[in-house]
Tab-separated table of N, CA and C in Angstrom:
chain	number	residue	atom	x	y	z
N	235	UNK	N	55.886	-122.454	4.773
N	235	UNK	CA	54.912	-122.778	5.804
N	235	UNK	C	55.221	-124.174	6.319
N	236	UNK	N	55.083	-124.102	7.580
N	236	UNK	CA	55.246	-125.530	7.931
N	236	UNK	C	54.605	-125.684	9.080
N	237	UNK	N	54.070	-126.944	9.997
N	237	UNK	CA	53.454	-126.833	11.322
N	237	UNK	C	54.216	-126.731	12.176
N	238	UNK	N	53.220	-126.196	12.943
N	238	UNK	CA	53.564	-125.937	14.824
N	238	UNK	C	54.780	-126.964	15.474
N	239	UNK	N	54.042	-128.154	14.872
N	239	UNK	CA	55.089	-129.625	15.676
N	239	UNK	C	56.061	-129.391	14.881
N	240	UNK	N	56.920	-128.975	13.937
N	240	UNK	CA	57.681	-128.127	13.170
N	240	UNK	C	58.509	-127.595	14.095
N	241	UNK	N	58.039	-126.232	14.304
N	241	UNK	CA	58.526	-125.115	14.865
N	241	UNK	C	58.753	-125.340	16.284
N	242	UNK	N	57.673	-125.939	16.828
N	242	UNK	CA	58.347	-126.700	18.394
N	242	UNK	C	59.554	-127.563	18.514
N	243	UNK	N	59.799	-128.154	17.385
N	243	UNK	CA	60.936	-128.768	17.887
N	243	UNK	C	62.293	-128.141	17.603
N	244	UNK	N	62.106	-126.968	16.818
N	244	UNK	CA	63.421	-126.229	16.428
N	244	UNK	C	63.279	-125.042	17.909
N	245	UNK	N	62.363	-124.954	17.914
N	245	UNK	CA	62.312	-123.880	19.650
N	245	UNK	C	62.835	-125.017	20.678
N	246	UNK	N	62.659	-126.293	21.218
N	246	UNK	CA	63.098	-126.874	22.083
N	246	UNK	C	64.351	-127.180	22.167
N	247	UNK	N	65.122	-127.333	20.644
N	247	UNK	CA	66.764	-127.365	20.291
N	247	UNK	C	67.432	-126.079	20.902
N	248	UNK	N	66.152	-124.961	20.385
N	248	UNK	CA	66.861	-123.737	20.697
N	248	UNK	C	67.054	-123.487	22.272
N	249	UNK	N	66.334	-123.826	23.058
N	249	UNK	CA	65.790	-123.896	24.371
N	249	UNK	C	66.992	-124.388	25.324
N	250	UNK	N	67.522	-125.663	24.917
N	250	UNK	CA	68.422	-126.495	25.321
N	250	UNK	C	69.736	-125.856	25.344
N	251	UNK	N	70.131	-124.514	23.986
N	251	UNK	CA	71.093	-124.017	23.837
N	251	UNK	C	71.147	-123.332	24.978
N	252	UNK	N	69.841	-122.144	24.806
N	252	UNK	CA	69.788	-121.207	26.345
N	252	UNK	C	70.470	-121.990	27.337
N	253	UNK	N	69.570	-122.493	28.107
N	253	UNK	CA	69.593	-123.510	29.192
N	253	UNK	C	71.151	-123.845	29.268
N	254	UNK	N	72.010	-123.639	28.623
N	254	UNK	CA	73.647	-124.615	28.151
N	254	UNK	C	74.019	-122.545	28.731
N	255	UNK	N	73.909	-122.029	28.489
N	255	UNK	CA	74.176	-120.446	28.412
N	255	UNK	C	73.538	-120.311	30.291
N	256	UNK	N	72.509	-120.908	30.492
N	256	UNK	CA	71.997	-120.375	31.696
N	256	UNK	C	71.434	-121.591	32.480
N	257	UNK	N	72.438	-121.771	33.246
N	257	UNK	CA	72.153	-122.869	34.557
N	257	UNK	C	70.819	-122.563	35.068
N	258	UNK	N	70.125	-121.836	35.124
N	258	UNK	CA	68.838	-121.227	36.214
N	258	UNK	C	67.517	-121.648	35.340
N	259	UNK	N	67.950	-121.352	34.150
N	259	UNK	CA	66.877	-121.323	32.599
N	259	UNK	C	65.970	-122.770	32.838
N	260	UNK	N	64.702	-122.546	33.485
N	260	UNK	CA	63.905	-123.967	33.148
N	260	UNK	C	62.822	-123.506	31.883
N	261	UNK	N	62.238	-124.730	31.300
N	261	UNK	CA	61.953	-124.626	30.213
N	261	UNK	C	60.257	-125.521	30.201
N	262	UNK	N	59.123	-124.832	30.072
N	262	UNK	CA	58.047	-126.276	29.998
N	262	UNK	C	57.303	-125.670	28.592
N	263	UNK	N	56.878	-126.477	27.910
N	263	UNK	CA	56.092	-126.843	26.682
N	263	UNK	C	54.726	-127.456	27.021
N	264	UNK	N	53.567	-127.105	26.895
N	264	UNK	CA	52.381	-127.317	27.081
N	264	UNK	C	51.727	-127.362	25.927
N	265	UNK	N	52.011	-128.334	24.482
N	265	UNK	CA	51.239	-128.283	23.792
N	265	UNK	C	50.941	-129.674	23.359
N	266	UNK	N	49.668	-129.721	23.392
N	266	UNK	CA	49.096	-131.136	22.533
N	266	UNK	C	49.880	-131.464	21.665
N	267	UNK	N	50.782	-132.178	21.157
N	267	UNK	CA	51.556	-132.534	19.746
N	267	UNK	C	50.724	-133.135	18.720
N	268	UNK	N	49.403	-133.618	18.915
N	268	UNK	CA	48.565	-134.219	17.922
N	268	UNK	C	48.177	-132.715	17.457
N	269	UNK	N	47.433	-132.016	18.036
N	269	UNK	CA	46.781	-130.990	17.316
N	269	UNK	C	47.624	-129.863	17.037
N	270	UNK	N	49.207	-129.934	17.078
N	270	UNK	CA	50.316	-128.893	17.050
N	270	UNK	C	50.303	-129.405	15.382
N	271	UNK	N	50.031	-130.673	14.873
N	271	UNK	CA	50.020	-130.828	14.039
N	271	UNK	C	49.453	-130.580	13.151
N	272	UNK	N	48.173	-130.191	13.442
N	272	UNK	CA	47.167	-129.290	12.555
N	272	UNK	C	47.085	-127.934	12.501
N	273	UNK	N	48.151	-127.202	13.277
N	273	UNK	CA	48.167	-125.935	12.894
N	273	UNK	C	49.520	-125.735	11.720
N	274	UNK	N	49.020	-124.031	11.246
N	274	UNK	CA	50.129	-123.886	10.556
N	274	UNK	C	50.776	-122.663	10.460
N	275	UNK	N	51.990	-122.635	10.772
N	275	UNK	CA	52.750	-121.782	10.827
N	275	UNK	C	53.880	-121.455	10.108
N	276	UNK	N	54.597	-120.342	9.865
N	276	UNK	CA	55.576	-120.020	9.629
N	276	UNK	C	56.758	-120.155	9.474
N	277	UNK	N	57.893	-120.901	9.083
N	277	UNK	CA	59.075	-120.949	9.464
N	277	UNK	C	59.624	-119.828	10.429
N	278	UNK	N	60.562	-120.130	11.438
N	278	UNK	CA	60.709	-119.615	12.466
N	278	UNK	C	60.447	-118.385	12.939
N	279	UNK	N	59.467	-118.418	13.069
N	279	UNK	CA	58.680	-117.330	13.753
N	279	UNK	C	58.340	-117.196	15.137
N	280	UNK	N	58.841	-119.029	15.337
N	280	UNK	CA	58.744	-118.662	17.324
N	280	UNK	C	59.982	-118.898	17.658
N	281	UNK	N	60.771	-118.941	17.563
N	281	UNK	CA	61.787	-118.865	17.870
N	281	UNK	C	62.737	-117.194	18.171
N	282	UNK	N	62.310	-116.271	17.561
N	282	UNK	CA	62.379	-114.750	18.087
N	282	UNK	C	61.677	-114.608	19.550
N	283	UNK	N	60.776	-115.010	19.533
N	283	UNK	CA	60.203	-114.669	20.500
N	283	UNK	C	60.287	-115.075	21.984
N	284	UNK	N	61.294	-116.940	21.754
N	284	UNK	CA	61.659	-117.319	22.688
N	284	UNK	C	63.124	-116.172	23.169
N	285	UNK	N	63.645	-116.160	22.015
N	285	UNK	CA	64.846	-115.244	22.030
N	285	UNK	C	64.811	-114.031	22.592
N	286	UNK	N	63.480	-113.240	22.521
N	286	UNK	CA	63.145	-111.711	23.080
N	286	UNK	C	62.917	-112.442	24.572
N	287	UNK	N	62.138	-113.166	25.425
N	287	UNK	CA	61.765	-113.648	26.535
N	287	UNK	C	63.557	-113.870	27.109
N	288	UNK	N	64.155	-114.437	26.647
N	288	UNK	CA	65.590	-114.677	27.695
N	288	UNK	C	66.349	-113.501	27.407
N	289	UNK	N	66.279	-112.671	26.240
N	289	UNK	CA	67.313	-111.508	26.103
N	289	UNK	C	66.603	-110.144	26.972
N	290	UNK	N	64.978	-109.782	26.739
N	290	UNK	CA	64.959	-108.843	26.703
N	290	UNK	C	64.271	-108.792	28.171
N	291	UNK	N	63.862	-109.748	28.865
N	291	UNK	CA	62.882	-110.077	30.006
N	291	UNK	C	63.874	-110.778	31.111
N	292	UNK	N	65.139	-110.828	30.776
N	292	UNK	CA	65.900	-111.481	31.842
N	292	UNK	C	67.675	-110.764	31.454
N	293	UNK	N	68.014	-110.816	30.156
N	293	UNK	CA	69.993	-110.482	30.103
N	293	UNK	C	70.021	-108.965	30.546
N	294	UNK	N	69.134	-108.611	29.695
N	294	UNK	CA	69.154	-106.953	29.238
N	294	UNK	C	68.986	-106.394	30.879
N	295	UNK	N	67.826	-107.019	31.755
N	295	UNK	CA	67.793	-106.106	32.782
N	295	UNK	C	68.732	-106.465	33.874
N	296	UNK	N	69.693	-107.526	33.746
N	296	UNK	CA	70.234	-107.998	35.129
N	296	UNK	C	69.968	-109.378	35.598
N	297	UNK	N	69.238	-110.038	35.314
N	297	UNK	CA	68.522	-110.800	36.056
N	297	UNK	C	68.587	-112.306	35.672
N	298	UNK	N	68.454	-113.330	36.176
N	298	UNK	CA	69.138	-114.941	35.825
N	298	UNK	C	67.819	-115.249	35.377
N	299	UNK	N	67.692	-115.785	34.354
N	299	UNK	CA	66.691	-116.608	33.430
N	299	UNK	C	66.116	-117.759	34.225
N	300	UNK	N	64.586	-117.565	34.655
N	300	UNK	CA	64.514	-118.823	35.325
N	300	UNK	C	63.422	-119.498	34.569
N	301	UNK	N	62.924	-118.650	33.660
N	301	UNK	CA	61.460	-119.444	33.378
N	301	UNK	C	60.973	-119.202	31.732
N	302	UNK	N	60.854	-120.248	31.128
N	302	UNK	CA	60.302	-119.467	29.721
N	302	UNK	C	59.048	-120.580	29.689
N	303	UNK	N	58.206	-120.421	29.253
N	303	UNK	CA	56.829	-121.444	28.729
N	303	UNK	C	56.255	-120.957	28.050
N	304	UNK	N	55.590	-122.257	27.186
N	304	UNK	CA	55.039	-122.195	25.851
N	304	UNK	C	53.884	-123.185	26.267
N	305	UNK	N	52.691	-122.090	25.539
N	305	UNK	CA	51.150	-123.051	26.202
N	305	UNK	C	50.270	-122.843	24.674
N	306	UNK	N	50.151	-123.951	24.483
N	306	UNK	CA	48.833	-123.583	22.865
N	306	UNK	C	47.799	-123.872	23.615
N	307	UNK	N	46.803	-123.792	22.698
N	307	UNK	CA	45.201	-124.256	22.581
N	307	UNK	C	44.799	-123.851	21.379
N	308	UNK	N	43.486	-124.692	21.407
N	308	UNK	CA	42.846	-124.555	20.372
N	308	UNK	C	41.477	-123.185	20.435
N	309	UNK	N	41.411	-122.977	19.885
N	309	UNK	CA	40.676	-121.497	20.497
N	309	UNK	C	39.785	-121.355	19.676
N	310	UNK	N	37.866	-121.960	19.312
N	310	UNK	CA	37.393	-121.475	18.003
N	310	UNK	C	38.073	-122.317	16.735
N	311	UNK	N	38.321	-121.237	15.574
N	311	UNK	CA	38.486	-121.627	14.350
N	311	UNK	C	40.104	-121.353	14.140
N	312	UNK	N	40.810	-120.998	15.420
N	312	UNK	CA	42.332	-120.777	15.580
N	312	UNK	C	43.022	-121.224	16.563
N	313	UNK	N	44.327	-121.094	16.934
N	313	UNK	CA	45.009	-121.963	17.339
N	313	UNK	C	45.973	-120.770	18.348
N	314	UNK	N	45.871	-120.511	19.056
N	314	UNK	CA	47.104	-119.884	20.265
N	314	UNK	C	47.916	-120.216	20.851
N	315	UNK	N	49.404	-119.634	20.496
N	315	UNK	CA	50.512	-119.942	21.449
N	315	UNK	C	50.808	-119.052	22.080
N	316	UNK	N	50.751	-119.125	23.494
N	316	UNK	CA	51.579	-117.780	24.104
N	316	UNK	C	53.362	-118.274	24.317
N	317	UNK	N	54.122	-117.455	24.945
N	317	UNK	CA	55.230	-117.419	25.479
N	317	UNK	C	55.269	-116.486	26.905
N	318	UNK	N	55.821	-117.440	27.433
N	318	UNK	CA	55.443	-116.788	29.127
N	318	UNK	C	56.499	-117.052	29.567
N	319	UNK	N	57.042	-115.795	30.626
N	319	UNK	CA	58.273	-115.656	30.960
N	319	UNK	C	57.985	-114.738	32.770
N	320	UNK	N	58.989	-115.084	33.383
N	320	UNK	CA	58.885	-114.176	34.445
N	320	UNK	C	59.899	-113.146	34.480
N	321	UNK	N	60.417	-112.765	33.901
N	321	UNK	CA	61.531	-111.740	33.469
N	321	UNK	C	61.032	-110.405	34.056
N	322	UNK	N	61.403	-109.018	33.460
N	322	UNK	CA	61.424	-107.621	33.873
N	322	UNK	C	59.962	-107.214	33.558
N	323	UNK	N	58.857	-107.764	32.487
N	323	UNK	CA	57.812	-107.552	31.973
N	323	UNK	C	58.275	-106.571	31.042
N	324	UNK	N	57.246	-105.209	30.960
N	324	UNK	CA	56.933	-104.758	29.939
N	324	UNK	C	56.362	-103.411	30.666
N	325	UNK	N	55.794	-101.989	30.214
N	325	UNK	CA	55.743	-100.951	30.512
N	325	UNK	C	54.243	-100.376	29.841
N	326	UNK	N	53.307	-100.648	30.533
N	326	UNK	CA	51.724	-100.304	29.943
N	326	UNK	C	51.721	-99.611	28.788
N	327	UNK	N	52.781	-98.410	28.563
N	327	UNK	CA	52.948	-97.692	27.382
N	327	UNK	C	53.114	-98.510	26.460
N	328	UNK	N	54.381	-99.273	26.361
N	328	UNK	CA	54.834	-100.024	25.584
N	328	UNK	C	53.683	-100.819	25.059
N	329	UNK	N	53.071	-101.953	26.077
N	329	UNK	CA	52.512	-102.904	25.598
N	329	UNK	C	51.467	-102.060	24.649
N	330	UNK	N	50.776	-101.044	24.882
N	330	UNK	CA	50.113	-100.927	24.275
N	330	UNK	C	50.524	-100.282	22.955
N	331	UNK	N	51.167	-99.361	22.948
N	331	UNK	CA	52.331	-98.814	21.443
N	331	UNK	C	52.199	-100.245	20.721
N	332	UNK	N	52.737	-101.375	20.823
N	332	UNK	CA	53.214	-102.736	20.518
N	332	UNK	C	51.188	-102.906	19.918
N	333	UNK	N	50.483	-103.240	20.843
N	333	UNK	CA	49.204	-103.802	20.310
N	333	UNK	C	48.398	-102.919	19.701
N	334	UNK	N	48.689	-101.674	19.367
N	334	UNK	CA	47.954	-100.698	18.373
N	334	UNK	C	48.876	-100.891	17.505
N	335	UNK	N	50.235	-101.185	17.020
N	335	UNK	CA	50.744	-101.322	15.530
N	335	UNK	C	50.110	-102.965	15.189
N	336	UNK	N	50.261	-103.674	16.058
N	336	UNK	CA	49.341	-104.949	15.463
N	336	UNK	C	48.130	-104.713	14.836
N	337	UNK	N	47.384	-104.450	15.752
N	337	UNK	CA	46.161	-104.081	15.204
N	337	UNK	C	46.030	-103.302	13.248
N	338	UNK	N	46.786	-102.607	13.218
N	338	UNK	CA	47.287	-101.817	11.726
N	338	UNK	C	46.876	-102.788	10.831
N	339	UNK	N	47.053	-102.699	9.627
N	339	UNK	CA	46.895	-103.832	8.703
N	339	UNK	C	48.642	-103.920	8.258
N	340	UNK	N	48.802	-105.125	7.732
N	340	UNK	CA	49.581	-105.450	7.394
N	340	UNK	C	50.845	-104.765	6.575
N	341	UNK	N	50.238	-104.239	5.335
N	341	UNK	CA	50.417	-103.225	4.807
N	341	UNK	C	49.959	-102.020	5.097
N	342	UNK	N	50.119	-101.026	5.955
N	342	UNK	CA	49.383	-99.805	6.190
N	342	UNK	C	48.979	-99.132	4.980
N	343	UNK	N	47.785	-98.385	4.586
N	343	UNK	CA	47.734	-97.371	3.620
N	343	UNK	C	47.238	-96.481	4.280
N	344	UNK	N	48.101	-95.360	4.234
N	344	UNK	CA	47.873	-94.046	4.581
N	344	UNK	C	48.311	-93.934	5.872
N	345	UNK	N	48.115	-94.789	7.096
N	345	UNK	CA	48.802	-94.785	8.091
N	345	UNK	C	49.923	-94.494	8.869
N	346	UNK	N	50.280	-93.888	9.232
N	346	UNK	CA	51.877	-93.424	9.964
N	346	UNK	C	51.831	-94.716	10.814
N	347	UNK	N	53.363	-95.543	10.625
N	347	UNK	CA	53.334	-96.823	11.730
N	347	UNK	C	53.721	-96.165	12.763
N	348	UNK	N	53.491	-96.345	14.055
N	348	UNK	CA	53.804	-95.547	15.229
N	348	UNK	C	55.655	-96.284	15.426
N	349	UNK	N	56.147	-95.323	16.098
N	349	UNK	CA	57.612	-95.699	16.281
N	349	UNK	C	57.511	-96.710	17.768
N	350	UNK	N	58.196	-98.053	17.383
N	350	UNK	CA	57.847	-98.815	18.217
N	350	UNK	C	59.678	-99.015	18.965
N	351	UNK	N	60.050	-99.488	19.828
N	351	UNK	CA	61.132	-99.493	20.633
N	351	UNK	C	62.229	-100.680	19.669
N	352	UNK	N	61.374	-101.259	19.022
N	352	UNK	CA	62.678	-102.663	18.239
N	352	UNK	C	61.564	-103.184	17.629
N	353	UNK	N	62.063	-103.348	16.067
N	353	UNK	CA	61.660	-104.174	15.272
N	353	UNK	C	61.332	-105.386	14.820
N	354	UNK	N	61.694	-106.373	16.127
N	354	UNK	CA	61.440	-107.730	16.020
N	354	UNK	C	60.196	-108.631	15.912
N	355	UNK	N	59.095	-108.247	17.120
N	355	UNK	CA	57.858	-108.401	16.784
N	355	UNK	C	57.106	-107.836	16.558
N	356	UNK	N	57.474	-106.918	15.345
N	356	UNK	CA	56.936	-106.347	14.618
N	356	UNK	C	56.921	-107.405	12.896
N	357	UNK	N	58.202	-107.538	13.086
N	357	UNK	CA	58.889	-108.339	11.743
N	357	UNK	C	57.863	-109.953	11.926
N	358	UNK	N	57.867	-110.290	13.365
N	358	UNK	CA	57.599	-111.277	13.171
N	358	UNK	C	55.865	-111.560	12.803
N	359	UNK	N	55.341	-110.367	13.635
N	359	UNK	CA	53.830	-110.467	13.241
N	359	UNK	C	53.515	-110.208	11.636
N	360	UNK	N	54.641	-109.356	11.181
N	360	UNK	CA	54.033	-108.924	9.594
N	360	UNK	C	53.890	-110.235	9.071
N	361	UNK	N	55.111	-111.243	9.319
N	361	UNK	CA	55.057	-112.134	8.374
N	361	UNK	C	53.961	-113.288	8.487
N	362	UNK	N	53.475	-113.186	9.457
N	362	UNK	CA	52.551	-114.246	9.888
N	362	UNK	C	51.152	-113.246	9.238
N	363	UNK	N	51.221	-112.111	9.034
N	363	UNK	CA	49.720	-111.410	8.852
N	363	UNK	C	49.546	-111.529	6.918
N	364	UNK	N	50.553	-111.645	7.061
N	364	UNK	CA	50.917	-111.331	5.289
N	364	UNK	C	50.670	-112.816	4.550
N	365	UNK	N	51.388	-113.953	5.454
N	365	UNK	CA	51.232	-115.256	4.907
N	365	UNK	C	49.333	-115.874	4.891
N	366	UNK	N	48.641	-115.324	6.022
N	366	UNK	CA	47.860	-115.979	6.383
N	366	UNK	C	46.444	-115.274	6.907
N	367	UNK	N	46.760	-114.062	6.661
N	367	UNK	CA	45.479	-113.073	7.190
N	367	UNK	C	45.714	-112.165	8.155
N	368	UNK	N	45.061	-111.238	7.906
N	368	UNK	CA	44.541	-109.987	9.285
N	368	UNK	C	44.145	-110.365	10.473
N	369	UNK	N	43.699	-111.744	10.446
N	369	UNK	CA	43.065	-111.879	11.703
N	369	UNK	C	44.000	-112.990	12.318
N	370	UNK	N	45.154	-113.217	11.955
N	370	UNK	CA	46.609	-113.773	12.644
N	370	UNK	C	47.258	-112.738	13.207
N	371	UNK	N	48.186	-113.344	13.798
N	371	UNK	CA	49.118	-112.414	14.153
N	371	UNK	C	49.906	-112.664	15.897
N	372	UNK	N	50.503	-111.617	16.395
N	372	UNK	CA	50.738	-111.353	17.640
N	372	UNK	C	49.852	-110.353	18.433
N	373	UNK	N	49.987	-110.529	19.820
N	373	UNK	CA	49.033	-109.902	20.766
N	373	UNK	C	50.081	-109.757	22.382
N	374	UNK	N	50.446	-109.015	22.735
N	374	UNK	CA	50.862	-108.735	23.974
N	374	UNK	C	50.038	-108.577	24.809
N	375	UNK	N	49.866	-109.636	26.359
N	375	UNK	CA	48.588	-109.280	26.795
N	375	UNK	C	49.174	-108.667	28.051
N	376	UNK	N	48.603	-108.096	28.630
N	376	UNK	CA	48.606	-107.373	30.254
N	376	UNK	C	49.461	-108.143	31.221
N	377	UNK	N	50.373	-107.986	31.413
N	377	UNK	CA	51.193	-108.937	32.383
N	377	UNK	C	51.431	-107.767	33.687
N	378	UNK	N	51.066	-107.115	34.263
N	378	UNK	CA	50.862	-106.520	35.046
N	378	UNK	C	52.370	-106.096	35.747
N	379	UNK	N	52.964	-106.123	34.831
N	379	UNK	CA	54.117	-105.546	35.375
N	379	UNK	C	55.395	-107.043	35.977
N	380	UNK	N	54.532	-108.362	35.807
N	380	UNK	CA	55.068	-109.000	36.385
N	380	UNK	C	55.846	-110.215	35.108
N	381	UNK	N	56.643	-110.331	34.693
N	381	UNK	CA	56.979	-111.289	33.298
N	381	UNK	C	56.226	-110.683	32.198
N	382	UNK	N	56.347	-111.366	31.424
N	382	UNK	CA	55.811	-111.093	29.898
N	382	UNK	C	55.152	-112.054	29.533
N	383	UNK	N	53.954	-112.136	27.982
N	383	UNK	CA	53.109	-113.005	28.009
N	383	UNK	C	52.598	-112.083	26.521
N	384	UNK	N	53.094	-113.047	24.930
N	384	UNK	CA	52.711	-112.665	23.768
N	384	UNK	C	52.568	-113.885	23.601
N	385	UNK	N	50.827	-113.677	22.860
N	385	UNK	CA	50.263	-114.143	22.178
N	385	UNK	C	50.547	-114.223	21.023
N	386	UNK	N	50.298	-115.945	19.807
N	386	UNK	CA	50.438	-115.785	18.724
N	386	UNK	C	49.663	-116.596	18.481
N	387	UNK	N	48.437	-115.770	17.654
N	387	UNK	CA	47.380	-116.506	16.525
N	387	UNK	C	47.978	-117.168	15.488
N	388	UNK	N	47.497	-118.935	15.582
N	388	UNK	CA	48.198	-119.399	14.101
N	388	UNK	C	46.772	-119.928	13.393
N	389	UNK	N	46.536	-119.808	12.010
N	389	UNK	CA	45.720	-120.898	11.387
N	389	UNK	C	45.882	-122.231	11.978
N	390	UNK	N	44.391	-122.801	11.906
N	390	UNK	CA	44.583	-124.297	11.726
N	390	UNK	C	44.970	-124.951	10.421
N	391	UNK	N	45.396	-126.014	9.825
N	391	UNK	CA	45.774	-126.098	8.570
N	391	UNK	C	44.339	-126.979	8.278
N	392	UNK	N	44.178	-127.149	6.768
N	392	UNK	CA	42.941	-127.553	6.136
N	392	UNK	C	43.041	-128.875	5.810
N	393	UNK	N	44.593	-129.920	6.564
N	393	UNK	CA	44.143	-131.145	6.794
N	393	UNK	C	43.990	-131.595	7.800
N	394	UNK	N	43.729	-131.050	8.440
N	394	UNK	CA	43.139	-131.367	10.172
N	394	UNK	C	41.545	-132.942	9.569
């Protein structure tokens, strides 16, 4: 486990690589760094996700990488990062296939996991649900066909 201000700065290294790969690739970060510090997260767990936003929302369909962003807040008794991209989006089916296996518990019992298209944020939500609760995790929200936009619930940490 380690914090957010952690994991942001190994995503902004990573960011810089893209960007070195893709002349077009701009990059903005929108998070408080004081209170990035009081959350807690995962070892690299955002960093897939920056990785799905330039591979799967911009290489895969054709298209030149122009935009990735990362926005927290503090939300309540938790902490939200999205990743926002203007890429190919996502397919109403999909998103929702994707936010009914979230929803699942961590460990399913008895459950059939529904067959989801790629295993990545899937992998990445287990580990965040498993380290830290049911009520963490990832969330794909409605991007209307236009970019992509996953949510990730982190704990706050208990030395805030």
């Amino acid at each position: 486990i380690v914090t957010l201000a952690d994991e942001l700065q190994h995503i902004r290294y990573y960011a810089n690589v893209l960007q070195l790969r893709s002349e077009t690739l701009r990059t903005s970060f929108r998070v408080d760094e004081q209170q990035a510090h009081t959350v807690a997260c995962v070892r690299l767990t955002m960093q897939p996700l920056i990785e799905n936003a330039f591979r799967h929302g911009y290489e895969k369909k054709g298209l030149d990488p122009d935009w990735i962003e990362v926005v927290g807040e503090r939300v309540d008794n938790y902490y939200t990062v999205r990743v926002i991209d203007h890429g190919a989006g996502m397919a109403p089916e999909q998103i929702q296939l994707y936010n009914h296996a979230f929803a699942l518990p961590a460990i399913p019992s008895g459950e059939v996991m529904p067959r989801l298209p790629g295993v990545g944020l899937w992998n990445v939500h287990r580990r965040i649900r498993l380290t830290f609760g049911e009520q963490y995790g990832l969330m794909i929200e409605d991007n209307r066909q236009h970019g992509f936009v996953i949510q990730v619930r982190l704990p706050l940490s208990e030395k805030q």
